[in-house]
Short mmCIF file of C-alpha atoms (C1' of nucleotides) in Angstrom, two decimals:
data_model
loop_
_atom_site.label_atom_id
_atom_site.label_comp_id
_atom_site.label_asym_id
_atom_site.label_seq_id
_atom_site.Cartn_x
_atom_site.Cartn_y
_atom_site.Cartn_z
CA MET C 23 100.08 -71.39 75.35
CA ASN C 24 103.26 -69.60 74.55
CA GLN C 25 102.42 -65.91 75.07
CA HIS C 26 99.91 -65.58 72.25
CA GLN C 27 100.45 -67.76 69.23
CA ASN C 28 103.39 -67.36 66.89
CA LEU C 29 105.92 -65.34 68.83
CA PRO C 30 109.31 -67.00 68.99
CA SER C 31 109.57 -68.74 72.29
CA ARG C 32 112.58 -68.37 74.53
CA SER C 33 112.73 -72.07 75.01
CA LEU C 34 113.40 -74.55 72.27
CA ASN C 35 110.74 -76.10 70.15
CA ARG C 36 110.75 -79.04 67.78
CA ASP C 37 111.61 -76.90 64.82
CA ALA C 38 114.66 -75.35 66.42
CA TRP C 39 115.93 -78.83 67.19
CA ILE C 40 115.35 -79.91 63.60
CA ARG C 41 117.18 -76.91 62.18
CA ALA C 42 120.13 -77.49 64.48
CA ALA C 43 120.06 -81.17 63.58
CA ILE C 44 120.38 -80.35 59.90
CA ASP C 45 123.35 -78.13 60.64
CA LEU C 46 125.02 -80.93 62.52
CA LEU C 47 124.10 -83.43 59.82
CA ALA C 48 125.78 -81.24 57.20
CA LYS C 49 128.92 -80.95 59.27
CA GLU C 50 129.30 -84.46 60.68
CA GLY C 51 127.11 -86.71 58.60
CA ILE C 52 124.33 -88.90 59.90
CA ALA C 53 126.75 -90.83 62.09
CA GLY C 54 127.65 -87.61 63.89
CA LEU C 55 124.08 -86.57 64.48
CA ARG C 56 123.98 -87.63 68.12
CA VAL C 57 121.48 -86.57 70.73
CA GLU C 58 123.91 -85.40 73.35
CA ARG C 59 126.13 -83.52 70.91
CA LEU C 60 123.13 -81.76 69.47
CA ALA C 61 121.93 -80.82 72.93
CA HIS C 62 125.36 -79.51 73.83
CA ARG C 63 125.38 -77.34 70.71
CA LEU C 64 122.04 -75.88 71.75
CA GLY C 65 123.25 -75.24 75.28
CA VAL C 66 120.88 -77.69 76.92
CA THR C 67 120.99 -81.32 78.02
CA LYS C 68 119.31 -84.28 76.45
CA GLY C 69 116.52 -83.96 78.97
CA SER C 70 115.22 -81.29 76.65
CA PHE C 71 115.62 -83.48 73.59
CA TYR C 72 113.52 -86.29 74.98
CA TRP C 73 110.83 -83.81 75.83
CA HIS C 74 110.44 -82.83 72.18
CA PHE C 75 111.24 -86.17 70.54
CA LYS C 76 110.38 -89.75 71.34
CA ASP C 77 113.84 -90.96 70.43
CA ARG C 78 116.66 -90.45 67.96
CA ARG C 79 114.70 -92.01 65.14
CA ASP C 80 111.90 -89.53 65.69
CA LEU C 81 114.35 -86.72 65.03
CA HIS C 82 115.70 -88.49 61.96
CA LEU C 83 112.29 -88.79 60.37
CA ALA C 84 111.48 -85.18 61.21
CA VAL C 85 114.73 -84.06 59.61
CA LEU C 86 113.91 -86.02 56.47
CA GLU C 87 110.44 -84.54 56.21
CA HIS C 88 111.74 -81.04 56.77
CA TRP C 89 114.41 -81.51 54.13
CA LYS C 90 111.98 -83.00 51.63
CA ALA C 91 109.50 -80.17 52.00
CA GLY C 92 112.23 -77.57 51.63
CA ARG C 93 113.66 -79.21 48.53
CA ILE C 94 110.34 -79.55 46.77
CA ALA C 95 109.49 -75.93 47.53
CA ASP C 96 112.85 -74.88 46.12
CA ILE C 97 112.39 -76.93 42.98
CA ASP C 98 109.07 -75.23 42.42
CA LYS C 99 110.69 -71.82 42.64
CA GLN C 100 113.69 -72.73 40.51
CA THR C 101 111.84 -74.30 37.63
CA ARG C 102 109.06 -71.79 37.14
CA CYS C 103 109.86 -69.30 34.41
CA PRO C 104 108.27 -67.34 31.59
CA SER C 105 107.75 -69.34 28.44
CA GLY C 106 110.74 -68.97 26.16
CA THR C 107 113.29 -68.58 28.94
CA GLU C 108 113.59 -72.27 29.75
CA ALA C 109 117.20 -72.59 28.62
CA GLU C 110 118.30 -69.69 30.83
CA GLN C 111 116.36 -71.18 33.70
CA LEU C 112 118.16 -74.49 33.29
CA LEU C 113 121.47 -72.65 33.57
CA HIS C 114 120.18 -71.11 36.76
CA VAL C 115 119.24 -74.50 38.15
CA ILE C 116 122.77 -75.73 37.50
CA ASP C 117 124.19 -72.63 39.12
CA VAL C 118 122.14 -73.10 42.26
CA TYR C 119 123.80 -76.45 42.92
CA SER C 120 127.31 -75.11 42.59
CA ALA C 121 129.28 -75.71 45.77
CA SER C 122 130.68 -72.17 45.64
CA ARG C 123 127.22 -70.62 45.39
CA ASN C 124 125.44 -72.80 47.91
CA PRO C 125 127.96 -74.61 50.10
CA ARG C 126 125.54 -75.33 52.91
CA GLY C 127 122.89 -76.77 50.66
CA ILE C 128 125.42 -78.99 48.94
CA LEU C 129 126.76 -80.31 52.23
CA ILE C 130 123.26 -81.18 53.36
CA GLU C 131 122.49 -82.77 50.02
CA LEU C 132 125.56 -84.97 50.17
CA ALA C 133 124.95 -85.91 53.78
CA VAL C 134 121.37 -86.92 53.07
CA ARG C 135 122.41 -89.01 50.05
CA GLU C 136 125.13 -90.71 52.05
CA TRP C 137 122.49 -91.41 54.67
CA ALA C 138 120.13 -92.74 52.00
CA ARG C 139 122.61 -95.41 51.02
CA ARG C 140 122.14 -97.11 54.39
CA ASP C 141 118.65 -96.08 55.50
CA GLU C 142 115.43 -96.97 53.76
CA ALA C 143 113.45 -93.98 55.01
CA ALA C 144 116.15 -91.60 53.80
CA ALA C 145 116.31 -93.44 50.48
CA ALA C 146 112.56 -93.06 50.03
CA VAL C 147 112.76 -89.32 50.62
CA VAL C 148 115.68 -88.89 48.25
CA SER C 149 113.79 -90.89 45.63
CA GLU C 150 110.81 -88.58 45.94
CA VAL C 151 112.95 -85.48 45.66
CA ASP C 152 114.86 -86.89 42.71
CA ALA C 153 111.62 -87.76 40.95
CA VAL C 154 110.33 -84.20 41.31
CA ARG C 155 113.63 -82.69 40.25
CA LEU C 156 113.91 -84.94 37.24
CA ASP C 157 110.35 -84.23 36.18
CA ARG C 158 110.69 -80.46 36.38
CA ALA C 159 113.99 -80.38 34.56
CA ARG C 160 112.60 -82.73 31.93
CA ARG C 161 109.70 -80.33 31.34
CA LEU C 162 112.07 -77.44 30.83
CA PHE C 163 114.00 -79.46 28.26
CA LEU C 164 110.78 -80.45 26.55
CA ALA C 165 109.79 -76.80 26.35
CA CYS C 166 113.13 -76.21 24.64
CA GLY C 167 112.11 -78.60 21.90
CA LEU C 168 113.85 -81.80 22.93
CA ASP C 169 112.11 -85.13 22.50
CA GLU C 170 110.98 -87.21 25.48
CA ALA C 171 113.92 -89.58 25.75
CA THR C 172 116.48 -86.85 25.22
CA ALA C 173 114.82 -84.55 27.74
CA THR C 174 114.82 -87.27 30.37
CA ALA C 175 118.44 -88.12 29.73
CA ARG C 176 119.48 -84.49 29.85
CA ALA C 177 117.67 -83.97 33.13
CA ALA C 178 119.45 -86.99 34.62
CA LEU C 179 122.78 -85.75 33.30
CA LEU C 180 122.14 -82.33 34.79
CA TYR C 181 121.64 -83.60 38.32
CA ALA C 182 124.28 -86.31 38.10
CA TYR C 183 126.71 -83.62 37.03
CA VAL C 184 125.94 -81.09 39.74
CA PHE C 185 126.10 -83.60 42.56
CA GLY C 186 129.04 -85.44 41.08
CA MET C 187 130.98 -82.22 40.67
CA SER C 188 130.66 -81.53 44.38
CA LEU C 189 132.21 -84.94 44.98
CA LEU C 190 135.34 -84.34 42.92
CA LEU C 191 138.48 -82.71 44.28
CA LEU C 192 139.87 -81.27 41.08
CA PRO C 193 143.36 -79.79 40.70
CA VAL C 194 142.06 -76.85 38.70
CA ALA C 195 142.66 -73.21 39.59
CA SER C 196 139.46 -71.68 40.87
CA HIS C 197 138.99 -69.06 38.17
CA GLU C 198 139.64 -71.62 35.44
CA LEU C 199 137.28 -73.94 37.25
CA GLU C 200 134.57 -71.32 37.08
CA ALA C 201 135.04 -70.95 33.33
CA MET C 202 134.99 -74.72 32.98
CA ARG C 203 131.76 -74.97 34.93
CA ARG C 204 130.16 -72.41 32.65
CA GLN C 205 131.21 -74.33 29.57
CA ILE C 206 129.84 -77.59 30.95
CA ALA C 207 126.61 -75.89 31.96
CA GLN C 208 126.24 -74.63 28.40
CA TRP C 209 126.56 -78.17 27.07
CA ILE C 210 124.05 -79.61 29.46
CA ALA C 211 121.50 -76.81 29.07
CA ALA C 212 122.01 -76.40 25.32
CA CYS C 213 118.71 -76.44 23.46
CA PRO C 214 117.99 -76.61 19.74
CA SER C 215 115.59 -73.65 19.81
CA ARG C 216 117.94 -71.23 21.51
CA THR C 217 121.69 -70.94 21.86
CA ALA C 218 121.13 -69.82 25.44
CA MET G 25 159.43 -116.92 58.38
CA ASN G 26 156.11 -118.19 57.30
CA GLN G 27 156.81 -121.52 55.60
CA HIS G 28 158.73 -120.27 52.57
CA GLN G 29 157.86 -116.83 51.29
CA ASN G 30 154.59 -116.06 49.56
CA LEU G 31 152.30 -118.88 50.59
CA PRO G 32 149.10 -117.61 52.16
CA SER G 33 149.51 -117.80 55.88
CA ARG G 34 146.87 -119.35 58.10
CA SER G 35 147.05 -116.40 60.39
CA LEU G 36 146.13 -112.90 59.41
CA ASN G 37 148.54 -110.37 58.06
CA ARG G 38 148.31 -106.65 57.59
CA ASP G 39 147.02 -106.99 54.05
CA ALA G 40 144.14 -109.27 55.01
CA TRP G 41 143.07 -106.73 57.59
CA ILE G 42 143.23 -103.94 55.02
CA ARG G 43 141.13 -105.86 52.51
CA ALA G 44 138.53 -106.67 55.13
CA ALA G 45 138.58 -103.05 56.25
CA ILE G 46 137.77 -101.89 52.73
CA ASP G 47 134.85 -104.30 52.60
CA LEU G 48 133.53 -102.92 55.85
CA LEU G 49 134.16 -99.35 54.71
CA ALA G 50 132.09 -99.97 51.58
CA LYS G 51 129.24 -101.40 53.60
CA GLU G 52 129.15 -99.12 56.64
CA GLY G 53 131.12 -96.03 55.73
CA ILE G 54 134.11 -94.69 57.61
CA ALA G 55 132.05 -94.27 60.76
CA GLY G 56 131.29 -97.99 60.76
CA LEU G 57 134.88 -99.03 60.27
CA ARG G 58 135.47 -99.98 63.89
CA VAL G 59 138.25 -102.11 65.25
CA GLU G 60 136.14 -104.58 67.18
CA ARG G 61 133.57 -105.04 64.43
CA LEU G 62 136.31 -105.68 61.93
CA ALA G 63 137.93 -108.21 64.23
CA HIS G 64 134.60 -109.95 64.74
CA ARG G 65 134.12 -110.21 60.97
CA LEU G 66 137.53 -111.84 60.71
CA GLY G 67 136.76 -114.25 63.52
CA VAL G 68 139.38 -112.90 65.89
CA THR G 69 139.53 -110.33 68.68
CA LYS G 70 141.08 -106.91 68.65
CA GLY G 71 144.16 -108.37 70.30
CA SER G 72 145.09 -109.41 66.79
CA PHE G 73 144.35 -105.98 65.36
CA TYR G 74 146.67 -104.19 67.74
CA TRP G 75 149.40 -106.63 66.87
CA HIS G 76 149.27 -105.59 63.18
CA PHE G 77 148.38 -101.93 63.62
CA LYS G 78 149.45 -99.23 66.01
CA ASP G 79 145.93 -97.86 66.29
CA ARG G 80 142.81 -97.16 64.28
CA ARG G 81 144.44 -94.30 62.44
CA ASP G 82 147.21 -96.61 61.29
CA LEU G 83 144.61 -98.78 59.60
CA HIS G 84 142.93 -95.75 58.06
CA LEU G 85 146.11 -94.55 56.43
CA ALA G 86 146.91 -98.04 55.20
CA VAL G 87 143.45 -98.32 53.66
CA LEU G 88 143.91 -95.01 51.90
CA GLU G 89 147.28 -96.00 50.48
CA HIS G 90 145.94 -99.35 49.33
CA TRP G 91 142.98 -97.71 47.66
CA LYS G 92 145.09 -95.06 45.99
CA ALA G 93 147.53 -97.58 44.55
CA GLY G 94 144.69 -99.73 43.24
CA ARG G 95 142.90 -96.81 41.64
CA ILE G 96 145.99 -95.50 39.90
CA ALA G 97 146.81 -98.96 38.59
CA ASP G 98 143.27 -99.28 37.28
CA ILE G 99 143.37 -95.92 35.60
CA ASP G 100 146.55 -96.97 33.82
CA LYS G 101 144.86 -100.07 32.49
CA GLN G 102 141.63 -98.32 31.53
CA THR G 103 143.13 -95.43 29.64
CA ARG G 104 145.75 -97.22 27.58
CA CYS G 105 144.51 -98.01 24.11
CA PRO G 106 145.67 -98.21 20.49
CA SER G 107 145.85 -94.87 18.75
CA GLY G 108 142.57 -94.14 17.01
CA THR G 109 140.39 -95.99 19.51
CA GLU G 110 140.31 -93.24 22.11
CA ALA G 111 136.60 -92.54 21.78
CA GLU G 112 135.71 -96.19 22.32
CA GLN G 113 138.05 -96.28 25.27
CA LEU G 114 136.31 -93.31 26.85
CA LEU G 115 133.02 -95.15 26.58
CA HIS G 116 134.65 -98.06 28.34
CA VAL G 117 135.88 -95.81 31.12
CA ILE G 118 132.33 -94.56 31.65
CA ASP G 119 131.04 -98.11 31.64
CA VAL G 120 133.51 -99.21 34.29
CA TYR G 121 132.05 -96.74 36.77
CA SER G 122 128.48 -97.85 36.24
CA ALA G 123 126.96 -99.05 39.50
CA SER G 124 125.44 -102.04 37.77
CA ARG G 125 128.77 -103.15 36.33
CA ASN G 126 130.94 -102.47 39.35
CA PRO G 127 128.80 -102.12 42.47
CA ARG G 128 131.59 -102.85 44.91
CA GLY G 129 133.97 -100.36 43.37
CA ILE G 130 131.30 -97.68 43.38
CA LEU G 131 130.44 -98.28 47.02
CA ILE G 132 134.08 -97.96 47.97
CA GLU G 133 134.46 -94.86 45.84
CA LEU G 134 131.50 -93.17 47.50
CA ALA G 135 132.61 -94.18 50.97
CA VAL G 136 136.10 -92.79 50.41
CA ARG G 137 134.74 -89.52 49.03
CA GLU G 138 132.36 -89.18 51.96
CA TRP G 139 135.36 -89.80 54.21
CA ALA G 140 137.38 -87.20 52.31
CA ARG G 141 134.87 -84.50 53.15
CA ARG G 142 135.83 -84.75 56.84
CA ASP G 143 139.40 -86.05 56.80
CA GLU G 144 142.40 -84.27 55.36
CA ALA G 145 144.41 -87.40 54.65
CA ALA G 146 141.52 -88.93 52.76
CA ALA G 147 140.98 -85.67 50.88
CA ALA G 148 144.63 -85.64 49.83
CA VAL G 149 144.39 -89.16 48.45
CA VAL G 150 141.18 -88.42 46.59
CA SER G 151 142.79 -85.31 45.15
CA GLU G 152 145.70 -87.34 43.85
CA VAL G 153 143.44 -89.95 42.30
CA ASP G 154 141.21 -87.31 40.74
CA ALA G 155 144.22 -85.55 39.28
CA VAL G 156 145.44 -88.73 37.61
CA ARG G 157 141.97 -89.63 36.36
CA LEU G 158 141.39 -86.16 34.97
CA ASP G 159 144.77 -86.11 33.26
CA ARG G 160 144.32 -89.48 31.56
CA ALA G 161 140.81 -88.73 30.38
CA ARG G 162 141.93 -85.33 29.18
CA ARG G 163 144.64 -86.98 27.07
CA LEU G 164 142.12 -89.29 25.48
CA PHE G 165 139.95 -86.33 24.56
CA LEU G 166 142.96 -84.47 23.20
CA ALA G 167 143.78 -87.48 21.03
CA CYS G 168 140.25 -87.23 19.71
CA GLY G 169 140.97 -83.76 18.45
CA LEU G 170 139.49 -81.58 21.19
CA ASP G 171 141.28 -78.43 22.30
CA GLU G 172 142.87 -78.12 25.74
CA ALA G 173 140.05 -76.33 27.55
CA THR G 174 137.35 -78.51 26.05
CA ALA G 175 139.24 -81.71 26.79
CA THR G 176 139.68 -80.71 30.42
CA ALA G 177 136.04 -79.78 30.79
CA ARG G 178 134.88 -83.01 29.17
CA ALA G 179 137.08 -85.06 31.47
CA ALA G 180 135.63 -83.29 34.51
CA LEU G 181 132.12 -83.80 33.18
CA LEU G 182 132.82 -87.48 32.63
CA TYR G 183 133.80 -88.17 36.22
CA ALA G 184 131.27 -85.83 37.75
CA TYR G 185 128.62 -87.68 35.78
CA VAL G 186 129.64 -91.22 36.70
CA PHE G 187 129.94 -90.49 40.40
CA GLY G 188 126.90 -88.26 40.47
CA MET G 189 124.83 -90.90 38.72
CA SER G 190 125.58 -93.36 41.49
CA LEU G 191 124.25 -90.78 43.94
CA LEU G 192 120.86 -90.37 42.29
CA LEU G 193 117.85 -92.55 43.01
CA LEU G 194 116.03 -92.23 39.74
CA PRO G 195 112.48 -93.43 39.12
CA VAL G 196 113.39 -94.92 35.75
CA ALA G 197 112.79 -98.53 34.78
CA SER G 198 116.08 -100.37 34.67
CA HIS G 199 116.11 -101.24 30.97
CA GLU G 200 115.20 -97.68 30.02
CA LEU G 201 117.83 -96.50 32.43
CA GLU G 202 120.41 -98.55 30.60
CA ALA G 203 119.45 -97.00 27.29
CA MET G 204 119.58 -93.57 28.87
CA ARG G 205 123.04 -94.24 30.23
CA ARG G 206 124.24 -95.22 26.79
CA GLN G 207 122.87 -92.04 25.29
CA ILE G 208 124.53 -89.88 27.94
CA ALA G 209 127.80 -91.74 27.52
CA GLN G 210 127.67 -91.00 23.80
CA TRP G 211 127.29 -87.30 24.51
CA ILE G 212 130.14 -87.18 26.93
CA ALA G 213 132.52 -89.29 24.86
CA ALA G 214 131.53 -87.77 21.53
CA CYS G 215 134.55 -86.66 19.52
CA PRO G 216 134.79 -84.59 16.35
CA SER G 217 137.09 -87.08 14.59
CA ARG G 218 134.91 -90.13 15.13
CA THR G 219 131.24 -90.70 15.83
CA ALA G 220 132.30 -93.47 18.21
"C1'" DT W 5 163.83 -130.54 74.37
"C1'" DA W 6 164.23 -125.70 75.45
"C1'" DT W 7 163.66 -121.21 73.93
"C1'" DC W 8 162.11 -117.59 70.97
"C1'" DT W 9 158.99 -115.36 67.93
"C1'" DT W 10 154.58 -114.64 66.10
"C1'" DC W 11 150.02 -114.17 66.64
"C1'" DC W 12 146.00 -113.91 69.32
"C1'" DA W 13 142.64 -114.02 73.74
"C1'" DT W 14 141.26 -111.92 77.86
"C1'" DA W 15 140.67 -108.46 81.12
"C1'" DC W 16 140.78 -103.74 82.27
"C1'" DG W 17 139.92 -98.55 82.62
"C1'" DA W 18 138.16 -94.83 80.13
"C1'" DT W 19 134.93 -92.43 77.09
"C1'" DA W 20 130.74 -91.61 74.49
"C1'" DC W 21 126.41 -92.58 73.66
"C1'" DC W 22 121.21 -94.26 74.21
"C1'" DG W 23 116.89 -94.08 76.61
"C1'" DT W 24 114.45 -93.76 81.24
"C1'" DA W 25 113.22 -91.99 85.69
"C1'" DT W 26 112.70 -88.38 88.47
"C1'" DG W 27 113.15 -83.89 90.36
"C1'" DG W 28 113.23 -78.76 89.70
"C1'" DT W 29 111.81 -74.11 87.91
"C1'" DA W 30 109.35 -70.54 85.91
"C1'" DA W 31 105.48 -68.98 83.66
"C1'" DA W 32 100.45 -69.53 82.95
"C1'" DC W 33 96.22 -70.15 84.99
"C1'" DC W 34 92.58 -70.08 88.42
"C1'" DG E 2 98.73 -67.85 96.64
"C1'" DG E 3 98.25 -72.45 94.98
"C1'" DT E 4 98.21 -75.46 91.14
"C1'" DT E 5 99.15 -76.89 86.61
"C1'" DT E 6 101.93 -77.17 82.58
"C1'" DA E 7 105.98 -76.78 79.72
"C1'" DC E 8 110.56 -77.30 79.61
"C1'" DC E 9 114.85 -78.76 81.27
"C1'" DA E 10 118.71 -80.88 84.60
"C1'" DT E 11 120.49 -84.75 86.85
"C1'" DA E 12 121.33 -89.38 87.72
"C1'" DC E 13 121.15 -94.04 86.34
"C1'" DG E 14 121.78 -98.64 83.82
"C1'" DG E 15 123.19 -100.47 79.69
"C1'" DT E 16 125.95 -100.88 75.35
"C1'" DA E 17 129.75 -100.03 72.17
"C1'" DT E 18 134.03 -98.56 71.43
"C1'" DC E 19 139.16 -97.30 72.11
"C1'" DG E 20 143.74 -98.49 73.54
"C1'" DT E 21 146.71 -101.07 77.03
"C1'" DA E 22 148.50 -104.84 79.68
"C1'" DT E 23 149.35 -109.35 80.08
"C1'" DG E 24 149.19 -114.18 79.39
"C1'" DG E 25 148.95 -118.24 76.29
"C1'" DA E 26 149.60 -121.34 72.28
"C1'" DA E 27 151.83 -123.05 68.25
"C1'" DG E 28 155.37 -123.19 65.16
"C1'" DA E 29 160.34 -121.96 64.16
"C1'" DT E 30 164.94 -122.30 65.80
"C1'" DA E 31 168.71 -123.97 68.20
#
DNA sequence: TATCTTCCATACGATACCGTATGGTAAACC
DNA sequence: GGTTTACCATACGGTATCGTATGGAAGATA
């Protein structure tokens, strides 16, 4: 046992490896997530890695599970709101995925989606997360008074927009860009019942 | 000289390598664009590669230039239309970037943008292409009667949406998805002067 | 026919990485 | 104190890749 129970151990544990792996994934992409590089970053050798993980794939799957759990927990927080404030909450959801407000999260998001294009396990996790996100956003739109088809389409537009925006390299001055983002967010989150 | 002038040569030339490189880039990403794999795909060894290219970076830059020129030429074609048909043309632009209509182009687009997040030269090329795309779309919106700020924002939304959509893994049946895409395209391309 | 140019194959050293095998160390336990 | 356990270092074989050096073959040229 490590001292008693939950005290942070001096030595590395599986979770520390996973967190460091996500950092490296964000910076270098899945192709750069290499065992020996990760070990070097943590100041140890890969002897430590293979103590905590069976192989590289074991780490990959652990990273995906960790990411999925974190995303779903976040979605829960971001889409719960008092009745009547759904439109404002949708604006908040859009804001959370702005690269300027959450650069690290966006980098991880993009890295995982890039990964998902060439890895079935990653694709399955992204599908699950997308399904939850779409459902929660759709409910907010429904609460705003939109019909089923429109709510679903708006939810898809919302997430396509936020991720797509972080893919563009626009030649727009940053303060104008911020105003532009607000205008677009208003369009996407606009509801018949409230001007928001 | 190779026979006369423009007859396709039996042996490889720089352009054949670049085209094959873009195929491999689409499939494997920039990390998978390796000299020896590419040579193997072309049925030769890397001895040939290093005859046509100084090094791997030389190929990378050539790929970027080739892609940039192709994109800008495409944008020219896609955004030229008779006066009065701008709204329809915008719908066509959206359609062109649908993954179902142009899977290869989308894969290349995503691979280049992934590349651009970690490579300055790639980022510069993407910036140029985005600037041209944004400008042309903006002009179409202006011709529809939108004001400057709105036209710019709509153009950004248009491209963020099309690229973002190809990043999502939505749990929507494909025929419903098609209807949803049409509805979203109508929103984005909607103009005051025409219902489109 | 002899040579030259173009294009490619082969062989090489160097690096980075994977996964395994094995030894070492320090704390926990008895 | 001796042993066990958790964690890590080191060393190894194997693979993939980069870029270079060098030789060869086939067509163009003279």
